[in-house]
Short mmCIF file of C-alpha atoms and ligand atoms in Angstrom, two decimals:
data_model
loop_
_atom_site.label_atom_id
_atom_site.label_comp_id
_atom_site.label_asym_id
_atom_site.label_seq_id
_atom_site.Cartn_x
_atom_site.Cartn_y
_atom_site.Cartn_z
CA UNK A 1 0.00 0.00 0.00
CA UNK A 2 1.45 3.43 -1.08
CA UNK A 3 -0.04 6.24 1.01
CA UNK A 4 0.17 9.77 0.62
CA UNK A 5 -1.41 12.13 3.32
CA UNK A 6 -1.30 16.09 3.53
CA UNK A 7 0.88 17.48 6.40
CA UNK A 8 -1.04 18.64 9.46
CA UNK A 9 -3.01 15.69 11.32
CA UNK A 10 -6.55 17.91 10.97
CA UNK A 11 -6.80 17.38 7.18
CA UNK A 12 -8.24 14.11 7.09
CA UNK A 13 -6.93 14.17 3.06
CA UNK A 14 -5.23 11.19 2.18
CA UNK A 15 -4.89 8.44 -1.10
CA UNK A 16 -4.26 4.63 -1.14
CA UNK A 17 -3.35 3.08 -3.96
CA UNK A 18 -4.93 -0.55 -4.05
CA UNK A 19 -4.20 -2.60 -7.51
CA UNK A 20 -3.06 -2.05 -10.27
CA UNK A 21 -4.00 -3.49 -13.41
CA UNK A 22 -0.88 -5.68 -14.39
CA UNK A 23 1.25 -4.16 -16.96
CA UNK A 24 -0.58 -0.70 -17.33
CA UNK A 25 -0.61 2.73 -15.22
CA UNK A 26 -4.45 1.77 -14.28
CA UNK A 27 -5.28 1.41 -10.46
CA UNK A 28 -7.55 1.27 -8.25
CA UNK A 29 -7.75 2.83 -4.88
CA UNK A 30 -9.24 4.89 -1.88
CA UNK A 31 -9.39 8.97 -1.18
CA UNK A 32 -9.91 9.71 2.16
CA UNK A 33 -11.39 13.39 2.51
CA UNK A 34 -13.06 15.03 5.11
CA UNK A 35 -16.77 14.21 4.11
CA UNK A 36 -16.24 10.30 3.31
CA UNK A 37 -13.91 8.03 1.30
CA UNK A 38 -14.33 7.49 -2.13
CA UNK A 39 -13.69 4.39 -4.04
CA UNK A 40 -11.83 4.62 -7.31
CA UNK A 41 -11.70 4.55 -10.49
CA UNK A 42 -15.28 6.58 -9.73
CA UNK A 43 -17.28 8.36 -11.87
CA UNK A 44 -17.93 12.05 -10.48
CA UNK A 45 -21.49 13.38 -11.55
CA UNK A 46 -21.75 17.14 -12.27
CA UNK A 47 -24.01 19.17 -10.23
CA UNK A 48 -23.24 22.82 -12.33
CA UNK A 49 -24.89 25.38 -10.24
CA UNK A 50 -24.81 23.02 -6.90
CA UNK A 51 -27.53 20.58 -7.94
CA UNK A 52 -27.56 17.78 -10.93
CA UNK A 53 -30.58 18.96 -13.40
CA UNK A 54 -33.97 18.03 -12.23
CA UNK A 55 -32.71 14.93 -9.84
CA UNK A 56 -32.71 15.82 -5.80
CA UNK A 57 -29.17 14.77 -4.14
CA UNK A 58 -30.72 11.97 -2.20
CA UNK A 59 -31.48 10.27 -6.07
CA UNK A 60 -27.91 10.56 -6.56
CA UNK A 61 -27.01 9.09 -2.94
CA UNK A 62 -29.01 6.50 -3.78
CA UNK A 63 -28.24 5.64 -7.48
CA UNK A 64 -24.36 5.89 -6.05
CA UNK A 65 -23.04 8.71 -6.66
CA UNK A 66 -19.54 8.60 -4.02
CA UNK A 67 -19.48 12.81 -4.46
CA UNK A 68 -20.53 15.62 -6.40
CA UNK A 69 -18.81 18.26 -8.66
CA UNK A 70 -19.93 21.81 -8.86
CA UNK A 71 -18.85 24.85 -10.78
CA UNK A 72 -16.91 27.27 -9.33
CA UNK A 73 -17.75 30.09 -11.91
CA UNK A 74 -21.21 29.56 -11.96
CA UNK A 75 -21.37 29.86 -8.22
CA UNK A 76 -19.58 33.01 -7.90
CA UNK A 77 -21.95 34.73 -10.18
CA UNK A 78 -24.78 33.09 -8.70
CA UNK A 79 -25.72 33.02 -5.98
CA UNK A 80 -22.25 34.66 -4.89
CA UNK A 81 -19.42 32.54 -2.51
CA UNK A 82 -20.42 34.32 0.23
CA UNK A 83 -23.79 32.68 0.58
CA UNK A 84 -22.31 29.27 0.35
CA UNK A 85 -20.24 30.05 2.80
CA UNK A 86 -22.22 31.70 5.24
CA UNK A 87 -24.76 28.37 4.58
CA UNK A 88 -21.30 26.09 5.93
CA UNK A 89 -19.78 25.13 2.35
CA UNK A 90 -21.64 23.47 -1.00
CA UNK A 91 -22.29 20.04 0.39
CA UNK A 92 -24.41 21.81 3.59
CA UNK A 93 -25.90 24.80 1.51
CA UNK A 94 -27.36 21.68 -1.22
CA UNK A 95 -28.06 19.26 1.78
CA UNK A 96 -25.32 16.43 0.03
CA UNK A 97 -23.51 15.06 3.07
CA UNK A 98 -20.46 13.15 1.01
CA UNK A 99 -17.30 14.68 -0.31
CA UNK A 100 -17.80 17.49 -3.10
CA UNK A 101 -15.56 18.58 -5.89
CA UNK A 102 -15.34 22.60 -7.13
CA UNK A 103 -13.40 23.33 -10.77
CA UNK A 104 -11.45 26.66 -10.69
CA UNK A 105 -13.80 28.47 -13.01
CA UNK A 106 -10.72 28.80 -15.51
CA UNK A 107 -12.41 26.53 -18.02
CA UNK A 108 -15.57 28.28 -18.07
CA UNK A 109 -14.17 31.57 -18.12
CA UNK A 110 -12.34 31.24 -20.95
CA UNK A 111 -14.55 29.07 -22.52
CA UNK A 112 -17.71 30.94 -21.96
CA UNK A 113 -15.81 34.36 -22.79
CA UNK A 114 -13.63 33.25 -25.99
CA UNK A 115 -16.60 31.01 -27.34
CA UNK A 116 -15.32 28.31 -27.40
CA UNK A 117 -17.95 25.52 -28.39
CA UNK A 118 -16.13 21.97 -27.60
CA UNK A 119 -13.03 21.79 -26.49
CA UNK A 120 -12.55 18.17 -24.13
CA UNK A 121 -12.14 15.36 -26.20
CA UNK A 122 -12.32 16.19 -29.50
CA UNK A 123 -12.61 14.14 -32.27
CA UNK A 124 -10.05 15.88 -34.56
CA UNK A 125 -11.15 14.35 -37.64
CA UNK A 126 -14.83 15.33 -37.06
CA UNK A 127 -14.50 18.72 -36.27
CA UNK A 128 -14.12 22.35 -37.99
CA UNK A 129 -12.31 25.37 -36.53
CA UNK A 130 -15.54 26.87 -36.64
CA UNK A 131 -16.93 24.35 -34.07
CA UNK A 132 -13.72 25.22 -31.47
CA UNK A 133 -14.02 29.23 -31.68
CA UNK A 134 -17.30 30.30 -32.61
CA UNK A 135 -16.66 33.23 -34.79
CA UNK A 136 -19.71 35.37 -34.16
CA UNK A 137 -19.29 35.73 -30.73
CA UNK A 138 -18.23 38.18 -28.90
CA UNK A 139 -14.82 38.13 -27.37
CA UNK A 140 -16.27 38.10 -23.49
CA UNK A 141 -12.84 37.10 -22.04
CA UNK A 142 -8.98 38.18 -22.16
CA UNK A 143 -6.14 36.75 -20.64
CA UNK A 144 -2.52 38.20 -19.71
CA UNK A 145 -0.06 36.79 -17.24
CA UNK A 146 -1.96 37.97 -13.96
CA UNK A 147 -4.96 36.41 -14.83
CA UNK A 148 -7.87 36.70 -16.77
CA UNK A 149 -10.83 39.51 -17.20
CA UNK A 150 -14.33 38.34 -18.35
CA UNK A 151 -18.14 39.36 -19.07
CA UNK A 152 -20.46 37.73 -17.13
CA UNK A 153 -22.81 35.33 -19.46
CA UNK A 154 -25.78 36.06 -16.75
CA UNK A 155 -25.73 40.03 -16.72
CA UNK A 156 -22.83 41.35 -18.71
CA UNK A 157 -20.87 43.07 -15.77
CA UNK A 158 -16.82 42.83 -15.73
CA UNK A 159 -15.06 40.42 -13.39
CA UNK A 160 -11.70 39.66 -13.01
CA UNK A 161 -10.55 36.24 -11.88
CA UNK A 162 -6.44 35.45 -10.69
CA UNK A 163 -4.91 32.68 -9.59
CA UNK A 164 -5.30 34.42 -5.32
CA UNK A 165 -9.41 35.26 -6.44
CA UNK A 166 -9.99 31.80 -7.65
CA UNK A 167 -8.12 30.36 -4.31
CA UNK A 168 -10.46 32.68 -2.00
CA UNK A 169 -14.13 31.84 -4.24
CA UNK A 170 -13.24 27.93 -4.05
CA UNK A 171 -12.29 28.07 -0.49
CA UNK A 172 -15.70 30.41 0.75
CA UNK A 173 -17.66 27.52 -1.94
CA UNK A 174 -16.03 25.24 0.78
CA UNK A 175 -15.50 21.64 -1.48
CA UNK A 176 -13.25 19.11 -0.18
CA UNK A 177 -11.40 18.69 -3.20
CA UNK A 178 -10.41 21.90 -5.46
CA UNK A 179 -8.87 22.96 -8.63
CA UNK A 180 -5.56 25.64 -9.15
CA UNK A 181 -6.61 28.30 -11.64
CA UNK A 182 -5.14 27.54 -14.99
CA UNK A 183 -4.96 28.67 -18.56
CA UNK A 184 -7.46 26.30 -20.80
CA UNK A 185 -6.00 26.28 -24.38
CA UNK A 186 -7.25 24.42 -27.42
CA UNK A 187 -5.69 22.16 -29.79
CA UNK A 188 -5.64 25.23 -32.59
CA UNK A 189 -3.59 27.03 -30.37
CA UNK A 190 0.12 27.26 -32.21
CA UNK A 191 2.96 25.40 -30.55
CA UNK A 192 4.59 28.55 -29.47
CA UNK A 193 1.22 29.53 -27.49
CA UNK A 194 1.20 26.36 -25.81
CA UNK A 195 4.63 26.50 -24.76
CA UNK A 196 3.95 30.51 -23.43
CA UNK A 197 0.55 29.26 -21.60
CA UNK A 198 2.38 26.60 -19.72
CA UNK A 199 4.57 28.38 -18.13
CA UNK A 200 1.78 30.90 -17.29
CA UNK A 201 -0.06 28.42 -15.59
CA UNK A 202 2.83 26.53 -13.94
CA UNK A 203 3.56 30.27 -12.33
CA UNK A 204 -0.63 30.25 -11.52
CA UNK A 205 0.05 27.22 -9.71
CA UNK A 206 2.41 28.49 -7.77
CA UNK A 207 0.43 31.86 -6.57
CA UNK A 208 -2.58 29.06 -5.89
CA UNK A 209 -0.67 27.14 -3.57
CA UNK A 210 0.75 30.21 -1.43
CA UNK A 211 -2.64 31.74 -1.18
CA UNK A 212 -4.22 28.20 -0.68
CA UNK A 213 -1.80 27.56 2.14
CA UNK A 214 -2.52 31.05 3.81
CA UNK A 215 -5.81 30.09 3.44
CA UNK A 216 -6.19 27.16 4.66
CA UNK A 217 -4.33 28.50 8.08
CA UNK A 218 -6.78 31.43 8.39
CA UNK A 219 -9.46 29.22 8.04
CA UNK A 220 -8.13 26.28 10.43
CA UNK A 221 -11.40 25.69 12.11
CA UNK A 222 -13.05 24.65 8.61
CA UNK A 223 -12.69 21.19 6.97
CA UNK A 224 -9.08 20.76 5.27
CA UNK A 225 -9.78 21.37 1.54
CA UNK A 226 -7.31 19.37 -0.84
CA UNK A 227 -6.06 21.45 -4.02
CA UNK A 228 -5.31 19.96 -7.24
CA UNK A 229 -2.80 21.12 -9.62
CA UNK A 230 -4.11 21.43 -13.05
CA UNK A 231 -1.72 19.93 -16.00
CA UNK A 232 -2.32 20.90 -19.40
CA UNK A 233 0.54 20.92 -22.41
CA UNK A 234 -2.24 19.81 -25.28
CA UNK A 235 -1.13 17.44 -27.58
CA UNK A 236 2.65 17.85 -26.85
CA UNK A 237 4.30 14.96 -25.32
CA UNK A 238 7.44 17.07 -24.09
CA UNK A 239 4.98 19.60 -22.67
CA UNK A 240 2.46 16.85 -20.92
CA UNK A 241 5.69 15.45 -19.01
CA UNK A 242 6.92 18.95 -18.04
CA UNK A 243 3.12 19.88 -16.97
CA UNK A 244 3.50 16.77 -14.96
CA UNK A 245 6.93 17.33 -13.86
CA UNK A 246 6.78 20.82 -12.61
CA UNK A 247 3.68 20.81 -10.99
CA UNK A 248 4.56 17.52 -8.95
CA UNK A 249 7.48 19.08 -8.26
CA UNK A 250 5.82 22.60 -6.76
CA UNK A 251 6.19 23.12 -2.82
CA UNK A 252 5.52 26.52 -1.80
CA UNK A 253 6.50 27.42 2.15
CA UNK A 254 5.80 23.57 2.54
CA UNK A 255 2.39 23.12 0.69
CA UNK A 256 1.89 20.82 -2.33
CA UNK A 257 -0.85 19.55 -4.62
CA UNK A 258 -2.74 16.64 -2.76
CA UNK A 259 -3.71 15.37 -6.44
CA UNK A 260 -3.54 16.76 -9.77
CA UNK A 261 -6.47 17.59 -12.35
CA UNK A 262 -5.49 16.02 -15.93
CA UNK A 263 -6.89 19.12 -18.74
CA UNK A 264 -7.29 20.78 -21.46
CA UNK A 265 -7.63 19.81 -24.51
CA UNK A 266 -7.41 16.19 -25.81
CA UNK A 267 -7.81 14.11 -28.77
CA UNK A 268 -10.26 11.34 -28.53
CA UNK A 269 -8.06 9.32 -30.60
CA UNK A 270 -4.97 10.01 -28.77
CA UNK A 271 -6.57 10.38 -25.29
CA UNK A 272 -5.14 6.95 -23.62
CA UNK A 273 -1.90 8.25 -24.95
CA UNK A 274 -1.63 11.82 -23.50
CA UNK A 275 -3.30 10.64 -20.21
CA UNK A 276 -0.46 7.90 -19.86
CA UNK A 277 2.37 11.11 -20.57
CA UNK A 278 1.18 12.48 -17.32
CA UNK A 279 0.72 9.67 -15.01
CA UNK A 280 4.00 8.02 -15.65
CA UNK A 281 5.61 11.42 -14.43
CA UNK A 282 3.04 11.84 -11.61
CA UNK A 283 4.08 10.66 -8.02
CA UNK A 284 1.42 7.17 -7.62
CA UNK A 285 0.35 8.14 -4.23
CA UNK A 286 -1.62 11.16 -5.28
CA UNK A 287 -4.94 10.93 -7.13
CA UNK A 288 -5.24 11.88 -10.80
CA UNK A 289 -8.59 13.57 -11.94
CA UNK A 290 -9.57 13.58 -15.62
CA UNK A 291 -12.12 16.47 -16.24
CA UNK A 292 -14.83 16.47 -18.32
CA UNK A 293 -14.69 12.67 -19.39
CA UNK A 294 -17.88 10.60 -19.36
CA UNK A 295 -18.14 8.63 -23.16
CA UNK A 296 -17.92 4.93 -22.00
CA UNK A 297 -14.89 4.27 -24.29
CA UNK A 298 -12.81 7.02 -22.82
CA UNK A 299 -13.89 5.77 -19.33
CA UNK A 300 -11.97 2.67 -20.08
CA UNK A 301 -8.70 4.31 -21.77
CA UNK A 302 -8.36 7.05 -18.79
CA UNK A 303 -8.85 4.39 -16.54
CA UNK A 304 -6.15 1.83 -18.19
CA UNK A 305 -3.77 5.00 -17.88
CA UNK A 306 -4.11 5.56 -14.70
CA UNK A 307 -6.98 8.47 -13.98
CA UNK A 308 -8.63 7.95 -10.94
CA UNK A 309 -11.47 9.93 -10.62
CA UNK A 310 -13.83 11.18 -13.94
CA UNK A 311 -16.21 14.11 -14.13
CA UNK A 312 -18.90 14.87 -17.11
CA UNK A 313 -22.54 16.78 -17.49
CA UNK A 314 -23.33 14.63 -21.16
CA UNK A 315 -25.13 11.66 -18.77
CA UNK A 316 -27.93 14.49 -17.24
CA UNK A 317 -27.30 16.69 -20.63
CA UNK A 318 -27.99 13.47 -23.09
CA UNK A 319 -30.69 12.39 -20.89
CA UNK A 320 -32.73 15.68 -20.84
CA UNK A 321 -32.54 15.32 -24.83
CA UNK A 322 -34.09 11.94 -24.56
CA UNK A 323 -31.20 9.97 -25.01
CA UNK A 324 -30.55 7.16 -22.77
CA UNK A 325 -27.78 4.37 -22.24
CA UNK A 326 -28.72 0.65 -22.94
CA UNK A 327 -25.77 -2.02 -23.35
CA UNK A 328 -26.14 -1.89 -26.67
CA UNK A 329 -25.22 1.66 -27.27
CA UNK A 330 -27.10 5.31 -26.79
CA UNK A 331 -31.16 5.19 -28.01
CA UNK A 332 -33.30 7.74 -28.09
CA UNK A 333 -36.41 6.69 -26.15
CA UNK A 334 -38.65 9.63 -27.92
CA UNK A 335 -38.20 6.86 -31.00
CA UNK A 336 -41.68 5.29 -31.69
CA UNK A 337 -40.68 1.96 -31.46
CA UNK A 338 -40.66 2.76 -27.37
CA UNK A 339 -44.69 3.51 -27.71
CA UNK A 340 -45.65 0.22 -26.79
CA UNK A 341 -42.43 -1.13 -24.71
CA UNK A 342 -44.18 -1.50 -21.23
CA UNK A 343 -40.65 -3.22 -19.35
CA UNK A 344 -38.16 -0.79 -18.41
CA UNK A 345 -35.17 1.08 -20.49
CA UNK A 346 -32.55 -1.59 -19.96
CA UNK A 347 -34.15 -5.44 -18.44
CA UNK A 348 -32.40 -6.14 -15.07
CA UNK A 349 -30.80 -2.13 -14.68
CA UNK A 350 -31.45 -1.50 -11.17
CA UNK A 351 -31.74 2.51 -11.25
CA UNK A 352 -34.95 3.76 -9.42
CA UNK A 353 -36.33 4.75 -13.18
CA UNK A 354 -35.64 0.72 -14.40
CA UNK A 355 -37.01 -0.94 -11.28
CA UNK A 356 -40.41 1.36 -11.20
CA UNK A 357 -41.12 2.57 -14.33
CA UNK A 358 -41.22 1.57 -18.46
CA UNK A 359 -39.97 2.62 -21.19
CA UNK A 360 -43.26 3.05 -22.63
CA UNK A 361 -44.34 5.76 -19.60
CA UNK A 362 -40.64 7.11 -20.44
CA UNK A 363 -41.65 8.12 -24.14
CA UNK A 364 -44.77 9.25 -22.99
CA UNK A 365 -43.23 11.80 -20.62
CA UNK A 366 -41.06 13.33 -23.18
CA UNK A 367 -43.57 13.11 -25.71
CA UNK A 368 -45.94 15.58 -23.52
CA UNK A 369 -43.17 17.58 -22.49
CA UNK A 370 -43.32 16.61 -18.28
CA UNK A 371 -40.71 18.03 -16.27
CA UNK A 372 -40.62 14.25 -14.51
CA UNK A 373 -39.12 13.27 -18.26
CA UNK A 374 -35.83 14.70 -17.50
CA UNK A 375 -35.99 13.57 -13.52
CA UNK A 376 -36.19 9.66 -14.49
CA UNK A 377 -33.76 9.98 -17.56
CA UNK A 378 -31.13 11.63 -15.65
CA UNK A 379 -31.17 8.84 -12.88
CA UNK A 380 -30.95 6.04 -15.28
CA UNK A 381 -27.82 7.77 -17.01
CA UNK A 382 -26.00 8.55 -14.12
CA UNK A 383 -26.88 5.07 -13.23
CA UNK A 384 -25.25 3.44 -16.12
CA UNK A 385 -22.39 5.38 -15.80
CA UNK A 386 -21.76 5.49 -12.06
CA UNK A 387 -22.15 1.86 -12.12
CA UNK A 388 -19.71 1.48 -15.49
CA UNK A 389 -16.68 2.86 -13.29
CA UNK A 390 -17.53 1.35 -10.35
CA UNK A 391 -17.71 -2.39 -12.42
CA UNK A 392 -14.35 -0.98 -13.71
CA UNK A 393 -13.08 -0.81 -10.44
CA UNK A 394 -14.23 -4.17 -9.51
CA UNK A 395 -13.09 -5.70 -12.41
CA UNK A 396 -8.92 -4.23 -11.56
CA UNK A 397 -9.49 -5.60 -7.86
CA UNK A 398 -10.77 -8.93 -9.29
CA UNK A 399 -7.58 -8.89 -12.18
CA UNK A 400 -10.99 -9.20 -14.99
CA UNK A 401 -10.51 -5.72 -16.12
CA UNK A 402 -9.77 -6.71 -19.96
CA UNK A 403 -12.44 -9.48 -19.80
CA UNK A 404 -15.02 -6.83 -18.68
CA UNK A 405 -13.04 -4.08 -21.38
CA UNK A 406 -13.63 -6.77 -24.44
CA UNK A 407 -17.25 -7.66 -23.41
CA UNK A 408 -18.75 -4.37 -22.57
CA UNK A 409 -17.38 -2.18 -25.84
CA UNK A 410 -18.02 -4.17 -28.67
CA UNK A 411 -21.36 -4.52 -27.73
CA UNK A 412 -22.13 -0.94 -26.19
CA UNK A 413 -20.29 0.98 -29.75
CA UNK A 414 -21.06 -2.21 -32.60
CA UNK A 415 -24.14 -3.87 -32.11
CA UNK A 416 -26.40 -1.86 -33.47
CA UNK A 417 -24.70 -1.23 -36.60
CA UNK A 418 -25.25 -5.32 -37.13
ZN1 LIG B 501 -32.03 2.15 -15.39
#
């Protein structure tokens, strides 16, 4: 067992490394924060503005969820960090007793400011620049080395966001597990920007753990709150392993990343690849987040290369569309052939939606537009993919993990093109 554990005995933040998958970088393992354990690999659910769509947080207690992720930009426009932490942190303020998760809000201010339609996992030979930066919109955000001044996509007023502001927003929002403020790039960015934008952020990460450490001393009689380091490099090997390097490498007046947040920009087809850059390089008894993953098939490769924990809104965004998971593949339950299907979405799934209701009532809900559509939708999707990391997970302790790989793929991505 490799243990690593942050400094002073109050933080209660600590990771275990269990098994590994033989041969690979993939693990399995335990973090230990102070609102419960969770078991990894897990799947992370996304609860944007401090609750998943439509779906109260006992649902997602109950369909498994081990902890929830929330957005740190959102919630500092709305309803402002103050309230959340005047209401005792996220978890209290949305009555969700496990551990919670907070990003840093760089993503979304960049992304929400520059326009930026897609940018995780990109499928490079499906997409047009036109998809990445949306021409037509107005430039809402603009970065320079001391951090990053944006438009607010609620009312329009001027914010500025830094490296210290992001520390102090994410430690009033009160999450157990946090983000360092970092520069989000794309995989159109030139070389030369990539290169300039990693060092930028490697000297962000720096500023976050000095003000994260004087925070975290001024507010002692709080719950220890872990920081992750964010590495991002895009599709440069040399620049993944120095992300990975320099950032597990960072101690600032004796504080260092508890974990590290695996970003930016990625490849679909090169994803196992890039994740596997960084995790070599990364110290193993520290956990490895991959943000914004939740496709089943990169749930498998970020898990083979070592990512431990995996966040994603398509499961509650897909299923308020009408799409839903079945083994064989993503269906659209507004189809007609669901008119008439009185047993549930997926025989023997045992979400609350599968073991109460049909798939019949489903397509009926949608069809008429109920609000109680989206409620039973989003359980059963954040059912199948809860419960497709946490089989994952069983599968590495059990040594199966390829035998469960090679059954569940080919049938969830090929059978319905038989
Ligand atoms: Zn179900």
């Amino acid at each position: 067992m490799k243990t690593g554990s942050h400094a002073t005995a109050a933080t209660a933040f600590a990771f275990t490394q269990k098994k590994q998958i033989a041969g690979t970088l993939g693990r399995s393992g335990e973090i230990t924060t102070p609102h419960g354990t969770i078991q990894t690999p897990a799947f992370i659910p996304v609860g944007t503005k401090a609750t998943v769509k439509s779906v109260l947080p006992e649902s997602m207690a109950q369909l498994g969820s081990q902890a929830l992720l929330a957005n740190a930009y959102h919630l500092y426009l709305q309803p402002g960090p103050d309230i959340l932490d005047e209401a005792g942190g996220l978890g209290r303020f949305m009555n969700w007793p496990g551990p919670t998760f907070t990003d840093s809000g760089g993503f979304q201010v960049l992304s929400l400011g520059v326009g930026f339609k897609k940018v995780i996992s990109m499928d490079e030979e499906m997409f047009r620049s036109d998809e990445v930066i949306a021409d037509h919109k107005e430039r809402l955000a603009h970065v320079d080395d001391d951090g990053v001044t944006f438009k607010s996509h609620l009312d329009g007023s001027m914010h500025r966001f830094t490296p210290e502001v992001s520390m102090q927003v994410q430690h009033q929002l009160g999450a157990d597990i946090m983000f360092a403020f970092d520069e989000c790039t794309t995989l159109h960015n030139t070389r030369k920007y990539q290169e300039k934008s990693l060092e930028r952020t490697r000297l962000w990460a720096k500023r976050c753990l000095v003000e994260h450490g004087r925070l975290t001393q001024a507010r002692s009689h709080r719950p220890y709150q872990a920081l992750f380091g964010v590495l991002q490099g895009a599709q440069y090997e040399d620049l993944r392993r120095k992300a990975a390097q320099d950032l597990s490498a960072l101690n600032e007046e004796s504080v260092e990343f508890d974990g590290f947040g695996l970003g930016g920009a990625l490849d679909k087809a090169s994803l196992g690849t890039i994740v596997g850059w960084m995790t070599s390089e990364l110290p193993v008894n520290k956990p490895r987040h991959l943000l914004g993953i939740g496709e089943p098939d990169d749930l498998f490769v970020g898990v083979e290369n070592g990512a431990d924990t995996f966040d994603c809104v398509a499961p509650s965004r897909q299923a308020r569309t009408s799409a839903v998971f079945t083994l064989d593949g993503r269906v659209n339950i507004s189809n007609a052939k669901y008119r008439r299907q009185f047993s549930p979405i997926v025989d023997g799934c045992d979400c609350y939606t599968c073991t109460h209701y049909s798939a019949a009532y489903l397509h009926h809900l949608f069809a008429s537009k109920e609000m109680l559509a989206s409620t039973l939708a989003t359980i059963h999707n954040e059912r199948f993919i809860v419960r497709l990391v946490d089989q994952m997970r069983e599968h590495i302790n059990a040594d199966t993990f390829y035998e469960f790989k090679n059954e569940f793929l080919p049938r969830f991505y090929f059978k319905r093109l038989a």
